Amino acid sequence: AQKPAKQLVSKLDELQSRRAELAVAQFRTGWTRRVKASLVHYRLTRYFDLLDRAARLRWESLPPALLEQWAQQLRSLGTDLPVWIVTNLSARRALPLWRGLFDLLIIDEASQCDIPSALPLLFRARRALVIGDPQQLRHISTLRTSDEEELAAQHGLAVEVSRWSYNQRSLYNLAEQVAAQRGQPVGFLAEHYRSHPDIVEF
């Protein structure tokens, strides 16, 4: 006899939850073992030493030699710690401003992300994946539109302000426009796990 659909969905949810628990346990065990290795420990210690030196210089006008050492140390750490998670604004205190430092930058909730704070992250990456929901609210701005327009005019950017506007545009908007100009369609999720099926259907 066939089981009711709701029962199958419930069983599938239970199995997916269990799979996630096992993945977390495997991740914790594997990475704890790797981080305890002497070479990783040394690299982390060296990274934090360079981070402290950069912090003492208040992140401004870092000597090129220090910046390069910091970038090289981060790249060597990438062998064992390939994924780094930061906010747009905290990146300057964790990652050197070095071109192409990461293979791939993933920005989530991009519809709530302003363009200027994302530019230094994009500079650090060779490729970028921008994810967001255009129906969500944009970031909150305290900059008046008249002030933004005046600043743009002062710097000869009046024509560009509509595309790069801090007030009116999100990173998602910009990425969507660039994709359209290149003839690349925006990808949509094929499956949804965050809401009850009845809500998703609606």
JSON list of C-alpha atoms in Angstrom, two decimals:
[
{"chain": "A", "resi": 1, "resn": "ALA", "atom": "CA", "xyz": [0.00, 0.00, 0.00]},
{"chain": "A", "resi": 2, "resn": "GLN", "atom": "CA", "xyz": [1.20, 3.47, -0.80]},
{"chain": "A", "resi": 3, "resn": "LYS", "atom": "CA", "xyz": [1.90, 5.75, 2.14]},
{"chain": "A", "resi": 4, "resn": "PRO", "atom": "CA", "xyz": [0.04, 9.09, 2.31]},
{"chain": "A", "resi": 5, "resn": "ALA", "atom": "CA", "xyz": [1.96, 11.99, 0.77]},
{"chain": "A", "resi": 6, "resn": "LYS", "atom": "CA", "xyz": [2.11, 13.90, 4.07]},
{"chain": "A", "resi": 7, "resn": "GLN", "atom": "CA", "xyz": [3.67, 10.89, 5.79]},
{"chain": "A", "resi": 8, "resn": "LEU", "atom": "CA", "xyz": [6.32, 10.62, 3.05]},
{"chain": "A", "resi": 9, "resn": "VAL", "atom": "CA", "xyz": [7.07, 14.35, 3.28]},
{"chain": "A", "resi": 10, "resn": "SER", "atom": "CA", "xyz": [7.43, 14.06, 7.05]},
{"chain": "A", "resi": 11, "resn": "LYS", "atom": "CA", "xyz": [9.81, 11.10, 6.68]},
{"chain": "A", "resi": 12, "resn": "LEU", "atom": "CA", "xyz": [11.83, 12.98, 4.05]},
{"chain": "A", "resi": 13, "resn": "ASP", "atom": "CA", "xyz": [12.14, 16.00, 6.37]},
{"chain": "A", "resi": 14, "resn": "GLU", "atom": "CA", "xyz": [13.29, 13.70, 9.17]},
{"chain": "A", "resi": 15, "resn": "LEU", "atom": "CA", "xyz": [15.94, 12.08, 6.96]},
{"chain": "A", "resi": 16, "resn": "GLN", "atom": "CA", "xyz": [17.19, 15.45, 5.69]},
{"chain": "A", "resi": 17, "resn": "SER", "atom": "CA", "xyz": [17.45, 16.72, 9.26]},
{"chain": "A", "resi": 18, "resn": "ARG", "atom": "CA", "xyz": [19.42, 13.63, 10.28]},
{"chain": "A", "resi": 19, "resn": "ARG", "atom": "CA", "xyz": [21.69, 14.03, 7.26]},
{"chain": "A", "resi": 20, "resn": "ALA", "atom": "CA", "xyz": [22.41, 17.63, 8.28]},
{"chain": "A", "resi": 21, "resn": "GLU", "atom": "CA", "xyz": [23.25, 16.52, 11.84]},
{"chain": "A", "resi": 22, "resn": "LEU", "atom": "CA", "xyz": [25.68, 13.90, 10.56]},
{"chain": "A", "resi": 23, "resn": "ALA", "atom": "CA", "xyz": [27.30, 16.40, 8.17]},
{"chain": "A", "resi": 24, "resn": "VAL", "atom": "CA", "xyz": [27.89, 18.84, 11.04]},
{"chain": "A", "resi": 25, "resn": "ALA", "atom": "CA", "xyz": [29.41, 16.09, 13.18]},
{"chain": "A", "resi": 26, "resn": "GLN", "atom": "CA", "xyz": [31.68, 15.00, 10.34]},
{"chain": "A", "resi": 27, "resn": "PHE", "atom": "CA", "xyz": [32.71, 18.59, 9.66]},
{"chain": "A", "resi": 28, "resn": "ARG", "atom": "CA", "xyz": [33.50, 19.22, 13.33]},
{"chain": "A", "resi": 29, "resn": "THR", "atom": "CA", "xyz": [35.56, 16.04, 13.71]},
{"chain": "A", "resi": 30, "resn": "GLY", "atom": "CA", "xyz": [37.47, 16.43, 10.47]},
{"chain": "A", "resi": 31, "resn": "TRP", "atom": "CA", "xyz": [38.32, 20.11, 10.78]},
{"chain": "A", "resi": 32, "resn": "THR", "atom": "CA", "xyz": [39.19, 19.92, 14.46]},
{"chain": "A", "resi": 33, "resn": "ARG", "atom": "CA", "xyz": [41.75, 17.26, 13.60]},
{"chain": "A", "resi": 34, "resn": "ARG", "atom": "CA", "xyz": [43.17, 19.36, 10.76]},
{"chain": "A", "resi": 35, "resn": "VAL", "atom": "CA", "xyz": [43.40, 22.59, 12.76]},
{"chain": "A", "resi": 36, "resn": "LYS", "atom": "CA", "xyz": [45.29, 20.79, 15.51]},
{"chain": "A", "resi": 37, "resn": "ALA", "atom": "CA", "xyz": [47.99, 19.90, 13.00]},
{"chain": "A", "resi": 38, "resn": "SER", "atom": "CA", "xyz": [51.19, 21.82, 13.71]},
{"chain": "A", "resi": 39, "resn": "LEU", "atom": "CA", "xyz": [51.45, 23.42, 10.26]},
{"chain": "A", "resi": 40, "resn": "VAL", "atom": "CA", "xyz": [47.89, 24.79, 10.38]},
{"chain": "A", "resi": 41, "resn": "HIS", "atom": "CA", "xyz": [48.49, 26.05, 13.89]},
{"chain": "A", "resi": 42, "resn": "TYR", "atom": "CA", "xyz": [51.64, 27.83, 12.73]},
{"chain": "A", "resi": 43, "resn": "ARG", "atom": "CA", "xyz": [49.86, 29.38, 9.75]},
{"chain": "A", "resi": 44, "resn": "LEU", "atom": "CA", "xyz": [47.01, 30.61, 11.93]},
{"chain": "A", "resi": 45, "resn": "THR", "atom": "CA", "xyz": [49.43, 32.08, 14.45]},
{"chain": "A", "resi": 46, "resn": "ARG", "atom": "CA", "xyz": [51.32, 33.84, 11.67]},
{"chain": "A", "resi": 47, "resn": "TYR", "atom": "CA", "xyz": [48.05, 35.14, 10.17]},
{"chain": "A", "resi": 48, "resn": "PHE", "atom": "CA", "xyz": [46.94, 36.62, 13.50]},
{"chain": "A", "resi": 49, "resn": "ASP", "atom": "CA", "xyz": [50.37, 38.19, 14.04]},
{"chain": "A", "resi": 50, "resn": "LEU", "atom": "CA", "xyz": [50.08, 39.98, 10.70]},
{"chain": "A", "resi": 51, "resn": "LEU", "atom": "CA", "xyz": [46.50, 40.93, 11.53]},
{"chain": "A", "resi": 52, "resn": "ASP", "atom": "CA", "xyz": [47.66, 42.53, 14.78]},
{"chain": "A", "resi": 53, "resn": "ARG", "atom": "CA", "xyz": [50.36, 44.49, 12.94]},
{"chain": "A", "resi": 54, "resn": "ALA", "atom": "CA", "xyz": [47.78, 45.78, 10.46]},
{"chain": "A", "resi": 55, "resn": "ALA", "atom": "CA", "xyz": [45.43, 46.72, 13.31]},
{"chain": "A", "resi": 56, "resn": "ARG", "atom": "CA", "xyz": [48.16, 48.74, 15.03]},
{"chain": "A", "resi": 57, "resn": "LEU", "atom": "CA", "xyz": [48.51, 50.72, 11.81]},
{"chain": "A", "resi": 58, "resn": "ARG", "atom": "CA", "xyz": [44.73, 51.28, 11.92]},
{"chain": "A", "resi": 59, "resn": "TRP", "atom": "CA", "xyz": [44.23, 49.53, 8.57]},
{"chain": "A", "resi": 60, "resn": "GLU", "atom": "CA", "xyz": [45.28, 52.65, 6.69]},
{"chain": "A", "resi": 61, "resn": "SER", "atom": "CA", "xyz": [48.25, 52.96, 4.35]},
{"chain": "A", "resi": 62, "resn": "LEU", "atom": "CA", "xyz": [49.60, 49.51, 5.12]},
{"chain": "A", "resi": 63, "resn": "PRO", "atom": "CA", "xyz": [53.17, 49.01, 3.83]},
{"chain": "A", "resi": 64, "resn": "PRO", "atom": "CA", "xyz": [53.08, 46.98, 0.59]},
{"chain": "A", "resi": 65, "resn": "ALA", "atom": "CA", "xyz": [55.40, 44.36, 2.10]},
{"chain": "A", "resi": 66, "resn": "LEU", "atom": "CA", "xyz": [53.06, 43.79, 5.05]},
{"chain": "A", "resi": 67, "resn": "LEU", "atom": "CA", "xyz": [50.03, 43.63, 2.76]},
{"chain": "A", "resi": 68, "resn": "GLU", "atom": "CA", "xyz": [51.73, 41.05, 0.55]},
{"chain": "A", "resi": 69, "resn": "GLN", "atom": "CA", "xyz": [52.84, 38.91, 3.51]},
{"chain": "A", "resi": 70, "resn": "TRP", "atom": "CA", "xyz": [49.31, 39.00, 4.90]},
{"chain": "A", "resi": 71, "resn": "ALA", "atom": "CA", "xyz": [47.83, 37.96, 1.53]},
{"chain": "A", "resi": 72, "resn": "GLN", "atom": "CA", "xyz": [50.35, 35.14, 1.11]},
{"chain": "A", "resi": 73, "resn": "GLN", "atom": "CA", "xyz": [49.64, 33.87, 4.60]},
{"chain": "A", "resi": 74, "resn": "LEU", "atom": "CA", "xyz": [45.91, 33.85, 3.92]},
{"chain": "A", "resi": 75, "resn": "ARG", "atom": "CA", "xyz": [46.45, 31.95, 0.68]},
{"chain": "A", "resi": 76, "resn": "SER", "atom": "CA", "xyz": [48.55, 29.33, 2.46]},
{"chain": "A", "resi": 77, "resn": "LEU", "atom": "CA", "xyz": [45.78, 28.96, 5.04]},
{"chain": "A", "resi": 78, "resn": "GLY", "atom": "CA", "xyz": [43.33, 28.42, 2.21]},
{"chain": "A", "resi": 79, "resn": "THR", "atom": "CA", "xyz": [44.62, 24.88, 1.77]},
{"chain": "A", "resi": 80, "resn": "ASP", "atom": "CA", "xyz": [43.14, 23.91, 5.13]},
{"chain": "A", "resi": 81, "resn": "LEU", "atom": "CA", "xyz": [40.57, 26.67, 5.62]},
{"chain": "A", "resi": 82, "resn": "PRO", "atom": "CA", "xyz": [39.12, 27.26, 2.14]},
{"chain": "A", "resi": 83, "resn": "VAL", "atom": "CA", "xyz": [35.94, 29.06, 3.24]},
{"chain": "A", "resi": 84, "resn": "TRP", "atom": "CA", "xyz": [35.95, 32.41, 5.05]},
{"chain": "A", "resi": 85, "resn": "ILE", "atom": "CA", "xyz": [32.74, 34.03, 6.28]},
{"chain": "A", "resi": 86, "resn": "VAL", "atom": "CA", "xyz": [32.68, 37.78, 6.93]},
{"chain": "A", "resi": 87, "resn": "THR", "atom": "CA", "xyz": [30.29, 40.71, 6.73]},
{"chain": "A", "resi": 88, "resn": "ASN", "atom": "CA", "xyz": [30.93, 43.45, 4.19]},
{"chain": "A", "resi": 89, "resn": "LEU", "atom": "CA", "xyz": [32.13, 45.85, 6.86]},
{"chain": "A", "resi": 90, "resn": "SER", "atom": "CA", "xyz": [34.20, 43.40, 8.93]},
{"chain": "A", "resi": 91, "resn": "ALA", "atom": "CA", "xyz": [36.21, 42.20, 5.93]},
{"chain": "A", "resi": 92, "resn": "ARG", "atom": "CA", "xyz": [38.77, 45.00, 6.23]},
{"chain": "A", "resi": 93, "resn": "ARG", "atom": "CA", "xyz": [39.71, 43.74, 9.69]},
{"chain": "A", "resi": 94, "resn": "ALA", "atom": "CA", "xyz": [40.06, 40.12, 8.60]},
{"chain": "A", "resi": 95, "resn": "LEU", "atom": "CA", "xyz": [41.21, 40.08, 4.99]},
{"chain": "A", "resi": 96, "resn": "PRO", "atom": "CA", "xyz": [43.95, 42.03, 3.25]},
{"chain": "A", "resi": 97, "resn": "LEU", "atom": "CA", "xyz": [42.80, 44.23, 0.36]},
{"chain": "A", "resi": 98, "resn": "TRP", "atom": "CA", "xyz": [44.52, 42.12, -2.30]},
{"chain": "A", "resi": 99, "resn": "ARG", "atom": "CA", "xyz": [43.29, 41.58, -5.86]},
{"chain": "A", "resi": 100, "resn": "GLY", "atom": "CA", "xyz": [41.98, 38.09, -6.64]},
{"chain": "A", "resi": 101, "resn": "LEU", "atom": "CA", "xyz": [42.62, 36.76, -3.15]},
{"chain": "A", "resi": 102, "resn": "PHE", "atom": "CA", "xyz": [39.68, 34.33, -3.34]},
{"chain": "A", "resi": 103, "resn": "ASP", "atom": "CA", "xyz": [38.50, 32.10, -6.17]},
{"chain": "A", "resi": 104, "resn": "LEU", "atom": "CA", "xyz": [34.82, 32.74, -5.50]},
{"chain": "A", "resi": 105, "resn": "LEU", "atom": "CA", "xyz": [32.92, 35.36, -3.52]},
{"chain": "A", "resi": 106, "resn": "ILE", "atom": "CA", "xyz": [29.35, 34.49, -2.52]},
{"chain": "A", "resi": 107, "resn": "ILE", "atom": "CA", "xyz": [27.16, 37.35, -1.37]},
{"chain": "A", "resi": 108, "resn": "ASP", "atom": "CA", "xyz": [23.85, 36.30, 0.15]},
{"chain": "A", "resi": 109, "resn": "GLU", "atom": "CA", "xyz": [20.91, 38.61, 0.89]},
{"chain": "A", "resi": 110, "resn": "ALA", "atom": "CA", "xyz": [22.26, 40.86, -1.86]},
{"chain": "A", "resi": 111, "resn": "SER", "atom": "CA", "xyz": [18.97, 42.76, -2.16]},
{"chain": "A", "resi": 112, "resn": "GLN", "atom": "CA", "xyz": [19.73, 44.14, 1.32]},
{"chain": "A", "resi": 113, "resn": "CYS", "atom": "CA", "xyz": [23.35, 44.91, 0.47]},
{"chain": "A", "resi": 114, "resn": "ASP", "atom": "CA", "xyz": [24.51, 48.35, -0.64]},
{"chain": "A", "resi": 115, "resn": "ILE", "atom": "CA", "xyz": [26.89, 48.57, -3.59]},
{"chain": "A", "resi": 116, "resn": "PRO", "atom": "CA", "xyz": [29.81, 50.54, -2.04]},
{"chain": "A", "resi": 117, "resn": "SER", "atom": "CA", "xyz": [30.46, 48.11, 0.84]},
{"chain": "A", "resi": 118, "resn": "ALA", "atom": "CA", "xyz": [30.54, 45.18, -1.59]},
{"chain": "A", "resi": 119, "resn": "LEU", "atom": "CA", "xyz": [33.14, 46.67, -3.94]},
{"chain": "A", "resi": 120, "resn": "PRO", "atom": "CA", "xyz": [36.18, 45.82, -1.73]},
{"chain": "A", "resi": 121, "resn": "LEU", "atom": "CA", "xyz": [34.92, 42.23, -1.50]},
{"chain": "A", "resi": 122, "resn": "LEU", "atom": "CA", "xyz": [34.50, 42.02, -5.27]},
{"chain": "A", "resi": 123, "resn": "PHE", "atom": "CA", "xyz": [38.04, 43.34, -5.67]},
{"chain": "A", "resi": 124, "resn": "ARG", "atom": "CA", "xyz": [39.32, 40.43, -3.57]},
{"chain": "A", "resi": 125, "resn": "ALA", "atom": "CA", "xyz": [37.63, 37.79, -5.74]},
{"chain": "A", "resi": 126, "resn": "ARG", "atom": "CA", "xyz": [38.15, 36.30, -9.20]},
{"chain": "A", "resi": 127, "resn": "ARG", "atom": "CA", "xyz": [34.47, 35.37, -9.57]},
{"chain": "A", "resi": 128, "resn": "ALA", "atom": "CA", "xyz": [31.27, 36.28, -7.73]},
{"chain": "A", "resi": 129, "resn": "LEU", "atom": "CA", "xyz": [27.90, 34.68, -7.07]},
{"chain": "A", "resi": 130, "resn": "VAL", "atom": "CA", "xyz": [25.22, 37.18, -6.03]},
{"chain": "A", "resi": 131, "resn": "ILE", "atom": "CA", "xyz": [22.14, 35.73, -4.29]},
{"chain": "A", "resi": 132, "resn": "GLY", "atom": "CA", "xyz": [19.07, 37.63, -3.18]},
{"chain": "A", "resi": 133, "resn": "ASP", "atom": "CA", "xyz": [15.36, 38.24, -3.31]},
{"chain": "A", "resi": 134, "resn": "PRO", "atom": "CA", "xyz": [14.35, 41.39, -5.20]},
{"chain": "A", "resi": 135, "resn": "GLN", "atom": "CA", "xyz": [11.09, 41.52, -3.26]},
{"chain": "A", "resi": 136, "resn": "GLN", "atom": "CA", "xyz": [12.84, 42.13, 0.06]},
{"chain": "A", "resi": 137, "resn": "LEU", "atom": "CA", "xyz": [13.46, 45.60, 1.43]},
{"chain": "A", "resi": 138, "resn": "ARG", "atom": "CA", "xyz": [16.71, 47.32, 0.52]},
{"chain": "A", "resi": 139, "resn": "HIS", "atom": "CA", "xyz": [19.35, 48.40, 3.01]},
{"chain": "A", "resi": 140, "resn": "ILE", "atom": "CA", "xyz": [18.55, 51.42, 5.16]},
{"chain": "A", "resi": 141, "resn": "SER", "atom": "CA", "xyz": [20.19, 54.66, 4.06]},
{"chain": "A", "resi": 142, "resn": "THR", "atom": "CA", "xyz": [20.48, 57.92, 5.99]},
{"chain": "A", "resi": 143, "resn": "LEU", "atom": "CA", "xyz": [21.95, 59.72, 2.97]},
{"chain": "A", "resi": 144, "resn": "ARG", "atom": "CA", "xyz": [19.46, 62.15, 1.45]},
{"chain": "A", "resi": 145, "resn": "THR", "atom": "CA", "xyz": [18.82, 61.76, -2.27]},
{"chain": "A", "resi": 146, "resn": "SER", "atom": "CA", "xyz": [19.59, 65.47, -2.82]},
{"chain": "A", "resi": 147, "resn": "ASP", "atom": "CA", "xyz": [22.98, 65.04, -1.09]},
{"chain": "A", "resi": 148, "resn": "GLU", "atom": "CA", "xyz": [23.78, 61.98, -3.18]},
{"chain": "A", "resi": 149, "resn": "GLU", "atom": "CA", "xyz": [22.92, 63.81, -6.40]},
{"chain": "A", "resi": 150, "resn": "GLU", "atom": "CA", "xyz": [25.00, 66.82, -5.35]},
{"chain": "A", "resi": 151, "resn": "LEU", "atom": "CA", "xyz": [28.02, 64.65, -4.55]},
{"chain": "A", "resi": 152, "resn": "ALA", "atom": "CA", "xyz": [27.69, 62.84, -7.87]},
{"chain": "A", "resi": 153, "resn": "ALA", "atom": "CA", "xyz": [27.53, 66.15, -9.75]},
{"chain": "A", "resi": 154, "resn": "GLN", "atom": "CA", "xyz": [30.60, 67.49, -7.90]},
{"chain": "A", "resi": 155, "resn": "HIS", "atom": "CA", "xyz": [32.63, 64.47, -9.03]},
{"chain": "A", "resi": 156, "resn": "GLY", "atom": "CA", "xyz": [31.32, 64.34, -12.59]},
{"chain": "A", "resi": 157, "resn": "LEU", "atom": "CA", "xyz": [29.18, 61.26, -11.98]},
{"chain": "A", "resi": 158, "resn": "ALA", "atom": "CA", "xyz": [25.70, 62.70, -12.45]},
{"chain": "A", "resi": 159, "resn": "VAL", "atom": "CA", "xyz": [25.04, 60.38, -15.40]},
{"chain": "A", "resi": 160, "resn": "GLU", "atom": "CA", "xyz": [26.12, 57.28, -13.41]},
{"chain": "A", "resi": 161, "resn": "VAL", "atom": "CA", "xyz": [24.24, 57.98, -10.19]},
{"chain": "A", "resi": 162, "resn": "SER", "atom": "CA", "xyz": [21.08, 56.20, -11.37]},
{"chain": "A", "resi": 163, "resn": "ARG", "atom": "CA", "xyz": [23.01, 52.96, -11.87]},
{"chain": "A", "resi": 164, "resn": "TRP", "atom": "CA", "xyz": [25.25, 53.14, -8.80]},
{"chain": "A", "resi": 165, "resn": "SER", "atom": "CA", "xyz": [22.92, 54.96, -6.38]},
{"chain": "A", "resi": 166, "resn": "TYR", "atom": "CA", "xyz": [23.54, 54.13, -2.74]},
{"chain": "A", "resi": 167, "resn": "ASN", "atom": "CA", "xyz": [19.97, 55.14, -1.91]},
{"chain": "A", "resi": 168, "resn": "GLN", "atom": "CA", "xyz": [18.01, 53.57, -4.73]},
{"chain": "A", "resi": 169, "resn": "ARG", "atom": "CA", "xyz": [19.98, 50.48, -5.75]},
{"chain": "A", "resi": 170, "resn": "SER", "atom": "CA", "xyz": [21.10, 47.29, -4.07]},
{"chain": "A", "resi": 171, "resn": "LEU", "atom": "CA", "xyz": [23.91, 44.97, -5.11]},
{"chain": "A", "resi": 172, "resn": "TYR", "atom": "CA", "xyz": [21.24, 42.57, -6.35]},
{"chain": "A", "resi": 173, "resn": "ASN", "atom": "CA", "xyz": [19.82, 45.26, -8.66]},
{"chain": "A", "resi": 174, "resn": "LEU", "atom": "CA", "xyz": [23.25, 45.93, -10.11]},
{"chain": "A", "resi": 175, "resn": "ALA", "atom": "CA", "xyz": [24.08, 42.23, -10.59]},
{"chain": "A", "resi": 176, "resn": "GLU", "atom": "CA", "xyz": [20.72, 41.60, -12.26]},
{"chain": "A", "resi": 177, "resn": "GLN", "atom": "CA", "xyz": [21.31, 44.52, -14.65]},
{"chain": "A", "resi": 178, "resn": "VAL", "atom": "CA", "xyz": [24.83, 43.34, -15.52]},
{"chain": "A", "resi": 179, "resn": "ALA", "atom": "CA", "xyz": [23.56, 39.79, -16.14]},
{"chain": "A", "resi": 180, "resn": "ALA", "atom": "CA", "xyz": [20.85, 41.14, -18.47]},
{"chain": "A", "resi": 181, "resn": "GLN", "atom": "CA", "xyz": [23.38, 43.22, -20.40]},
{"chain": "A", "resi": 182, "resn": "ARG", "atom": "CA", "xyz": [25.53, 40.12, -20.91]},
{"chain": "A", "resi": 183, "resn": "GLY", "atom": "CA", "xyz": [22.57, 38.00, -21.95]},
{"chain": "A", "resi": 184, "resn": "GLN", "atom": "CA", "xyz": [22.85, 35.81, -18.86]},
{"chain": "A", "resi": 185, "resn": "PRO", "atom": "CA", "xyz": [19.51, 34.86, -17.30]},
{"chain": "A", "resi": 186, "resn": "VAL", "atom": "CA", "xyz": [18.96, 35.17, -13.57]},
{"chain": "A", "resi": 187, "resn": "GLY", "atom": "CA", "xyz": [18.79, 31.75, -11.93]},
{"chain": "A", "resi": 188, "resn": "PHE", "atom": "CA", "xyz": [15.87, 30.88, -9.67]},
{"chain": "A", "resi": 189, "resn": "LEU", "atom": "CA", "xyz": [15.61, 28.28, -6.92]},
{"chain": "A", "resi": 190, "resn": "ALA", "atom": "CA", "xyz": [14.05, 25.03, -8.10]},
{"chain": "A", "resi": 191, "resn": "GLU", "atom": "CA", "xyz": [13.22, 23.85, -4.57]},
{"chain": "A", "resi": 192, "resn": "HIS", "atom": "CA", "xyz": [12.27, 25.66, -1.39]},
{"chain": "A", "resi": 193, "resn": "TYR", "atom": "CA", "xyz": [12.80, 24.42, 2.16]},
{"chain": "A", "resi": 194, "resn": "ARG", "atom": "CA", "xyz": [12.22, 27.49, 4.33]},
{"chain": "A", "resi": 195, "resn": "SER", "atom": "CA", "xyz": [8.42, 27.60, 4.46]},
{"chain": "A", "resi": 196, "resn": "HIS", "atom": "CA", "xyz": [5.50, 25.23, 4.74]},
{"chain": "A", "resi": 197, "resn": "PRO", "atom": "CA", "xyz": [4.55, 23.83, 1.29]},
{"chain": "A", "resi": 198, "resn": "ASP", "atom": "CA", "xyz": [1.12, 25.52, 1.49]},
{"chain": "A", "resi": 199, "resn": "ILE", "atom": "CA", "xyz": [2.80, 28.92, 1.94]},
{"chain": "A", "resi": 200, "resn": "VAL", "atom": "CA", "xyz": [5.21, 28.31, -0.93]},
{"chain": "A", "resi": 201, "resn": "GLU", "atom": "CA", "xyz": [2.35, 27.19, -3.17]},
{"chain": "A", "resi": 202, "resn": "PHE", "atom": "CA", "xyz": [0.47, 30.40, -2.42]}
]
